Amino acid sequence: MAILTFTSSRTTGRRYAAINCEQHAIEHFAKAIATPGGATPFDDGIDPSTASSWTVREIDLHKAKEFVLNLWRNECLLLQSYLGDLQKIQYPSLKEQLVAYVHNLRLIQQRAPLQQVRAFISSINDNHMGEMKFDASFSELEVRSRIVLLLQFIRRVMRFYKGACLTCDGMETEYVGIVAPNASERDIASDKTELWFCKTCVSYYRVARYENVLATLRQRWGRCGEHSKIMWVLATALGYTCRIVLDYTDHVWVEILIGGKWIHADPSEAVLDELLMYERGWGKKFTFLFGITESTVVDVTDRYTETKEDVIVRRQMSEADLQHVLTEVNTELQQ
């Protein structure tokens, strides 16, 4: 069960709702909706006199699937977690989530033709793209050194977004939640948008999470998802064989095939071949870790953990059941 907080516009009867959101986020949402000409996409306001006009009840998200999705499609829904609250309604099973992720990767690749990607790299790297290209005649050490250059290039070009206001660049900001992308954001392939409040500007602003590598490169900032998809696309354009690693405890990085072995590369940290940095250094408690290409999904958890038995307990899924799911996923992807 989830906590649904909802209200209706007094003028139009249009419904607005928040799922699993804290009180301060709901109050922000109400004010953002009612802000004329503000950064939100809503076309009518509610009485923002705070949450006394909002009704709270428990809701079974799966039974109320169409109601919730209609709220989202009509840009009337606030979420604290897109993955936890909405994506799992759309793709309730692990199989569906993984198949959808692969289809999304295919779309990302289609939106980034290799020729355009190479031209962009060259234009912002002083025409030194050749220093990062894969060369099969090189030794493994030389290939690794080129990948390090690529990691450093992404780190230099892409700022890791930590919540700074997009107007004043100030850090006195507050995360409100996730809202649906508006029309202009959807045009650039955003599937979700973060709503933020700047205490300095005293205004709301939107941070679209684009699934378009060229748009993200022009924007010059992102988080691990954007950084890793950029690395995946750029590495592919430069001749490497690359795959995304999806960590279900909220991180993404890549692996690159060197000398017949998959090598860890994290563009958010500009780190190469540090497999245990997450568990030892970050204290991560892994559940699922998948290596994903445009056509395959494999379990790569063993490479990144020293406590596999604990991982299996947290998964609440046996190894046999997981392998069965992956077989079904890969069969469907080959069709």
Short mmCIF file of C-alpha atoms in Angstrom, two decimals:
data_model
loop_
_atom_site.label_atom_id
_atom_site.label_comp_id
_atom_site.label_asym_id
_atom_site.label_seq_id
_atom_site.Cartn_x
_atom_site.Cartn_y
_atom_site.Cartn_z
CA MET A 1 0.00 0.00 0.00
CA ALA A 2 1.11 3.55 -0.71
CA ILE A 3 0.10 6.88 0.79
CA LEU A 4 -1.83 8.99 -1.71
CA THR A 5 -2.39 12.65 -0.90
CA PHE A 6 -4.75 14.36 -3.34
CA THR A 7 -6.92 17.39 -3.94
CA SER A 8 -9.08 18.86 -6.69
CA SER A 9 -8.92 22.29 -8.26
CA ARG A 10 -11.82 24.41 -6.99
CA THR A 11 -12.22 26.02 -10.39
CA THR A 12 -11.90 23.07 -12.75
CA GLY A 13 -12.26 19.96 -10.62
CA ARG A 14 -8.94 18.74 -11.97
CA ARG A 15 -7.20 16.35 -9.58
CA TYR A 16 -3.65 16.65 -8.29
CA ALA A 17 -1.91 14.01 -6.22
CA ALA A 18 1.31 13.08 -4.46
CA ILE A 19 2.44 9.53 -3.69
CA ASN A 20 4.55 8.71 -0.62
CA CYS A 21 5.59 12.36 -0.27
CA GLU A 22 6.46 14.17 2.94
CA GLN A 23 4.30 17.07 4.10
CA HIS A 24 6.79 19.80 3.15
CA ALA A 25 7.04 18.41 -0.40
CA ILE A 26 3.25 18.38 -0.76
CA GLU A 27 3.06 22.00 0.42
CA HIS A 28 5.77 22.96 -2.08
CA PHE A 29 3.87 21.14 -4.82
CA ALA A 30 0.69 23.06 -4.02
CA LYS A 31 2.52 26.38 -4.18
CA ALA A 32 4.34 25.43 -7.38
CA ILE A 33 1.05 24.53 -9.06
CA ALA A 34 -0.46 27.85 -8.05
CA THR A 35 2.52 29.96 -9.15
CA PRO A 36 1.50 31.94 -12.27
CA GLY A 37 4.07 31.60 -15.01
CA GLY A 38 6.24 29.45 -12.80
CA ALA A 39 8.48 26.57 -13.73
CA THR A 40 5.71 23.98 -13.52
CA PRO A 41 3.59 22.77 -16.45
CA PHE A 42 0.18 23.00 -14.79
CA ASP A 43 -2.56 25.00 -16.44
CA ASP A 44 -4.77 25.67 -13.45
CA GLY A 45 -4.10 26.38 -9.80
CA ILE A 46 -5.34 25.02 -6.51
CA ASP A 47 -5.74 26.91 -3.29
CA PRO A 48 -2.16 26.79 -1.92
CA SER A 49 -3.28 27.70 1.57
CA THR A 50 -1.41 24.54 2.58
CA ALA A 51 -2.25 20.94 3.05
CA SER A 52 -5.54 21.34 4.90
CA SER A 53 -7.24 21.09 1.50
CA TRP A 54 -5.47 17.79 0.72
CA THR A 55 -6.99 14.40 1.53
CA VAL A 56 -4.81 11.47 2.59
CA ARG A 57 -5.62 7.81 2.08
CA GLU A 58 -3.91 4.52 1.44
CA ILE A 59 -3.94 3.20 -2.09
CA ASP A 60 -2.94 -0.02 -3.81
CA LEU A 61 -0.86 1.34 -6.68
CA HIS A 62 -1.40 -1.70 -8.88
CA LYS A 63 -5.18 -1.73 -8.45
CA ALA A 64 -5.25 2.02 -9.09
CA LYS A 65 -2.82 1.78 -12.01
CA GLU A 66 -4.90 3.65 -14.60
CA PHE A 67 -5.85 6.39 -12.15
CA VAL A 68 -2.20 6.95 -11.23
CA LEU A 69 -0.96 6.83 -14.83
CA ASN A 70 -3.62 9.32 -15.92
CA LEU A 71 -2.49 11.71 -13.21
CA TRP A 72 1.08 11.33 -14.48
CA ARG A 73 0.16 11.77 -18.14
CA ASN A 74 -1.79 14.91 -17.26
CA GLU A 75 1.20 16.34 -15.32
CA CYS A 76 -0.74 16.35 -12.05
CA LEU A 77 1.32 13.91 -9.97
CA LEU A 78 4.25 14.40 -7.59
CA LEU A 79 6.50 11.44 -6.68
CA GLN A 80 9.40 11.08 -4.31
CA SER A 81 10.74 8.12 -6.28
CA TYR A 82 10.08 7.58 -9.98
CA LEU A 83 11.58 4.08 -9.95
CA GLY A 84 9.83 3.00 -6.78
CA ASP A 85 6.43 4.57 -7.34
CA LEU A 86 5.72 4.81 -11.04
CA GLN A 87 8.06 2.60 -13.03
CA LYS A 88 7.10 -0.41 -10.94
CA ILE A 89 3.45 0.23 -11.77
CA GLN A 90 4.26 0.29 -15.47
CA TYR A 91 6.70 -2.64 -15.24
CA PRO A 92 5.77 -4.64 -12.13
CA SER A 93 8.05 -7.64 -12.71
CA LEU A 94 11.84 -7.77 -12.86
CA LYS A 95 11.59 -9.20 -16.36
CA GLU A 96 9.46 -6.29 -17.58
CA GLN A 97 11.80 -3.74 -15.99
CA LEU A 98 14.87 -5.22 -17.67
CA VAL A 99 13.25 -5.55 -21.09
CA ALA A 100 12.04 -1.94 -20.85
CA TYR A 101 15.55 -0.80 -19.89
CA VAL A 102 17.07 -2.48 -22.94
CA HIS A 103 14.45 -0.96 -25.25
CA ASN A 104 15.27 2.44 -23.75
CA LEU A 105 18.98 1.89 -24.46
CA ARG A 106 18.12 1.13 -28.06
CA LEU A 107 16.19 4.41 -28.28
CA ILE A 108 19.12 6.30 -26.76
CA GLN A 109 21.42 4.84 -29.39
CA GLN A 110 19.01 5.74 -32.19
CA ARG A 111 18.93 9.35 -30.96
CA ALA A 112 22.72 9.56 -31.10
CA PRO A 113 23.98 8.66 -34.61
CA LEU A 114 27.67 7.72 -34.44
CA GLN A 115 28.70 10.37 -36.96
CA GLN A 116 27.08 13.14 -34.88
CA VAL A 117 28.62 11.79 -31.68
CA ARG A 118 32.11 11.68 -33.21
CA ALA A 119 31.69 15.21 -34.57
CA PHE A 120 30.62 16.46 -31.14
CA ILE A 121 33.59 14.81 -29.40
CA SER A 122 35.96 16.36 -31.92
CA SER A 123 34.41 19.81 -31.60
CA ILE A 124 34.85 20.03 -27.83
CA ASN A 125 38.10 18.10 -27.49
CA ASP A 126 40.36 20.26 -29.66
CA ASN A 127 40.27 17.62 -32.40
CA HIS A 128 42.15 15.13 -30.20
CA MET A 129 39.53 12.41 -30.58
CA GLY A 130 42.16 10.08 -32.04
CA GLU A 131 43.90 9.91 -28.66
CA MET A 132 40.88 8.14 -27.19
CA LYS A 133 40.02 5.80 -30.08
CA PHE A 134 40.25 2.05 -29.73
CA ASP A 135 43.10 0.44 -31.65
CA ALA A 136 43.20 -3.35 -31.80
CA SER A 137 46.96 -3.27 -32.38
CA PHE A 138 47.57 -1.65 -28.99
CA SER A 139 48.53 -3.55 -25.85
CA GLU A 140 46.02 -3.89 -23.02
CA LEU A 141 47.95 -1.25 -21.06
CA GLU A 142 47.74 1.21 -23.96
CA VAL A 143 44.00 0.58 -24.37
CA ARG A 144 43.47 1.17 -20.66
CA SER A 145 45.35 4.47 -20.87
CA ARG A 146 43.01 5.58 -23.68
CA ILE A 147 39.95 4.66 -21.63
CA VAL A 148 41.33 6.74 -18.77
CA LEU A 149 41.56 9.68 -21.18
CA LEU A 150 37.92 9.14 -22.12
CA LEU A 151 36.88 9.00 -18.46
CA GLN A 152 38.78 12.21 -17.78
CA PHE A 153 37.23 13.84 -20.84
CA ILE A 154 33.71 13.08 -19.59
CA ARG A 155 34.59 14.26 -16.10
CA ARG A 156 35.93 17.52 -17.58
CA VAL A 157 33.00 18.10 -19.93
CA MET A 158 30.16 16.97 -17.66
CA ARG A 159 29.39 18.55 -14.31
CA PHE A 160 27.86 16.17 -11.78
CA TYR A 161 24.60 17.82 -10.81
CA LYS A 162 24.25 18.27 -7.04
CA GLY A 163 21.19 20.50 -6.83
CA ALA A 164 22.48 23.97 -7.74
CA CYS A 165 19.84 26.43 -8.90
CA LEU A 166 19.79 26.65 -12.68
CA THR A 167 19.16 30.41 -12.50
CA CYS A 168 21.54 31.74 -9.83
CA ASP A 169 23.78 28.66 -9.38
CA GLY A 170 23.21 28.89 -5.63
CA MET A 171 23.17 25.83 -3.41
CA GLU A 172 20.40 26.99 -1.05
CA THR A 173 17.95 24.68 -2.76
CA GLU A 174 15.41 22.06 -1.76
CA TYR A 175 14.40 18.98 -3.70
CA VAL A 176 10.62 18.71 -3.97
CA GLY A 177 10.09 15.55 -6.02
CA ILE A 178 9.57 14.03 -9.46
CA VAL A 179 6.97 15.33 -11.91
CA ALA A 180 6.10 14.35 -15.47
CA PRO A 181 8.04 16.07 -18.26
CA ASN A 182 6.23 18.85 -20.07
CA ALA A 183 5.91 19.01 -23.86
CA SER A 184 9.23 20.73 -24.51
CA GLU A 185 11.07 18.30 -22.24
CA ARG A 186 9.44 15.31 -23.90
CA ASP A 187 10.58 16.64 -27.27
CA ILE A 188 14.19 16.20 -26.07
CA ALA A 189 13.41 12.71 -24.74
CA SER A 190 12.93 13.29 -21.03
CA ASP A 191 10.94 10.64 -19.16
CA LYS A 192 10.89 12.44 -15.82
CA THR A 193 11.67 15.87 -14.38
CA GLU A 194 12.82 16.89 -10.92
CA LEU A 195 11.08 19.82 -9.24
CA TRP A 196 13.30 22.01 -7.04
CA PHE A 197 12.87 25.16 -4.95
CA CYS A 198 15.58 27.83 -4.74
CA LYS A 199 15.58 29.73 -1.45
CA THR A 200 17.74 32.49 -2.95
CA CYS A 201 15.56 33.13 -6.01
CA VAL A 202 12.42 32.16 -4.07
CA SER A 203 11.19 30.26 -7.10
CA TYR A 204 10.71 26.77 -8.45
CA TYR A 205 12.77 25.29 -11.24
CA ARG A 206 12.78 22.07 -13.22
CA VAL A 207 15.63 19.65 -13.88
CA ALA A 208 14.76 17.38 -16.81
CA ARG A 209 16.48 13.98 -16.89
CA TYR A 210 17.10 13.49 -20.60
CA GLU A 211 17.39 10.14 -22.34
CA ASN A 212 19.22 11.86 -25.19
CA VAL A 213 23.02 11.81 -25.08
CA LEU A 214 23.61 14.73 -27.45
CA ALA A 215 21.14 16.90 -25.54
CA THR A 216 22.81 15.98 -22.26
CA LEU A 217 26.27 16.76 -23.66
CA ARG A 218 25.08 20.19 -24.76
CA GLN A 219 23.55 20.71 -21.32
CA ARG A 220 26.93 19.75 -19.77
CA TRP A 221 25.57 18.30 -16.53
CA GLY A 222 23.91 15.17 -15.26
CA ARG A 223 24.19 12.38 -12.72
CA CYS A 224 25.41 8.80 -12.87
CA GLY A 225 22.71 7.74 -15.33
CA GLU A 226 23.54 10.48 -17.79
CA HIS A 227 27.30 10.11 -17.32
CA SER A 228 27.18 6.36 -17.91
CA LYS A 229 24.96 6.54 -20.98
CA ILE A 230 27.29 9.20 -22.40
CA MET A 231 30.27 6.93 -21.70
CA TRP A 232 28.48 4.00 -23.32
CA VAL A 233 27.63 5.97 -26.47
CA LEU A 234 31.02 7.72 -26.74
CA ALA A 235 32.99 4.52 -26.14
CA THR A 236 30.93 2.74 -28.80
CA ALA A 237 31.51 5.61 -31.23
CA LEU A 238 35.26 5.34 -30.56
CA GLY A 239 35.31 1.63 -31.40
CA TYR A 240 35.06 -0.02 -27.96
CA THR A 241 32.71 -2.82 -26.97
CA CYS A 242 30.81 -1.48 -23.97
CA ARG A 243 27.89 -2.32 -21.71
CA ILE A 244 25.92 -0.54 -19.01
CA VAL A 245 25.98 -1.85 -15.45
CA LEU A 246 22.68 -1.21 -13.68
CA ASP A 247 22.84 -1.30 -9.89
CA TYR A 248 19.41 -1.61 -8.29
CA THR A 249 20.65 0.29 -5.23
CA ASP A 250 20.74 3.47 -7.32
CA HIS A 251 23.93 3.73 -9.33
CA VAL A 252 24.97 3.16 -12.94
CA TRP A 253 28.39 2.72 -14.55
CA VAL A 254 29.85 0.89 -17.55
CA GLU A 255 32.15 -1.99 -18.42
CA ILE A 256 34.44 -2.08 -21.44
CA LEU A 257 35.73 -5.24 -23.09
CA ILE A 258 39.54 -5.28 -23.07
CA GLY A 259 41.53 -8.36 -24.03
CA GLY A 260 38.48 -10.57 -23.68
CA LYS A 261 37.68 -9.30 -20.15
CA TRP A 262 35.04 -6.84 -19.01
CA ILE A 263 36.70 -3.93 -17.19
CA HIS A 264 34.85 -1.68 -14.74
CA ALA A 265 34.76 2.04 -15.65
CA ASP A 266 32.81 4.64 -13.65
CA PRO A 267 32.54 7.96 -15.53
CA SER A 268 30.92 9.73 -12.57
CA GLU A 269 34.09 9.12 -10.57
CA ALA A 270 36.58 8.84 -13.50
CA VAL A 271 37.70 5.50 -12.03
CA LEU A 272 38.89 2.42 -13.92
CA ASP A 273 38.97 -1.19 -12.70
CA GLU A 274 38.04 -0.66 -9.04
CA LEU A 275 35.46 -3.41 -8.69
CA LEU A 276 35.09 -3.32 -4.91
CA MET A 277 35.02 0.46 -4.45
CA TYR A 278 31.24 0.48 -3.94
CA GLU A 279 30.98 -2.24 -1.32
CA ARG A 280 34.21 -1.46 0.55
CA GLY A 281 34.37 2.30 0.08
CA TRP A 282 30.76 3.40 -0.27
CA GLY A 283 29.27 0.74 1.98
CA LYS A 284 26.77 -0.35 -0.65
CA LYS A 285 24.38 -3.19 0.12
CA PHE A 286 23.82 -4.62 -3.33
CA THR A 287 20.69 -6.45 -4.48
CA PHE A 288 20.76 -6.78 -8.27
CA LEU A 289 23.61 -5.85 -10.62
CA PHE A 290 23.13 -6.38 -14.34
CA GLY A 291 25.44 -5.95 -17.32
CA ILE A 292 23.27 -4.71 -20.17
CA THR A 293 23.82 -4.30 -23.90
CA GLU A 294 21.28 -3.58 -26.65
CA SER A 295 20.53 -7.30 -26.88
CA THR A 296 21.54 -9.07 -23.66
CA VAL A 297 21.23 -8.87 -19.90
CA VAL A 298 23.55 -10.81 -17.56
CA ASP A 299 24.02 -10.95 -13.80
CA VAL A 300 27.39 -9.37 -12.88
CA THR A 301 26.93 -9.27 -9.11
CA ASP A 302 29.77 -11.72 -8.35
CA ARG A 303 32.29 -9.26 -9.77
CA TYR A 304 31.37 -6.49 -7.33
CA THR A 305 30.70 -8.17 -4.00
CA GLU A 306 32.54 -10.14 -1.36
CA THR A 307 29.29 -10.94 0.47
CA LYS A 308 27.18 -12.76 -2.14
CA GLU A 309 25.17 -14.69 0.44
CA ASP A 310 24.00 -11.42 2.01
CA VAL A 311 23.09 -10.10 -1.44
CA ILE A 312 20.89 -13.13 -2.12
CA VAL A 313 19.10 -12.63 1.21
CA ARG A 314 18.39 -8.98 0.33
CA ARG A 315 17.12 -9.97 -3.11
CA GLN A 316 14.49 -12.33 -1.74
CA MET A 317 14.99 -14.32 -4.93
CA SER A 318 16.96 -17.51 -5.42
CA GLU A 319 19.81 -17.80 -7.92
CA ALA A 320 17.77 -20.31 -9.90
CA ASP A 321 14.78 -17.96 -10.10
CA LEU A 322 17.02 -15.08 -11.19
CA GLN A 323 18.58 -17.16 -13.94
CA HIS A 324 15.11 -18.18 -15.09
CA VAL A 325 14.11 -14.51 -15.34
CA LEU A 326 17.27 -13.66 -17.29
CA THR A 327 16.66 -16.55 -19.70
CA GLU A 328 13.16 -15.21 -20.38
CA VAL A 329 14.50 -11.65 -20.78
CA ASN A 330 17.19 -12.66 -23.27
CA THR A 331 14.80 -14.88 -25.20
CA GLU A 332 12.38 -11.98 -25.61
CA LEU A 333 15.17 -9.59 -26.62
CA GLN A 334 16.28 -11.93 -29.40
CA GLN A 335 12.81 -12.10 -30.95
#
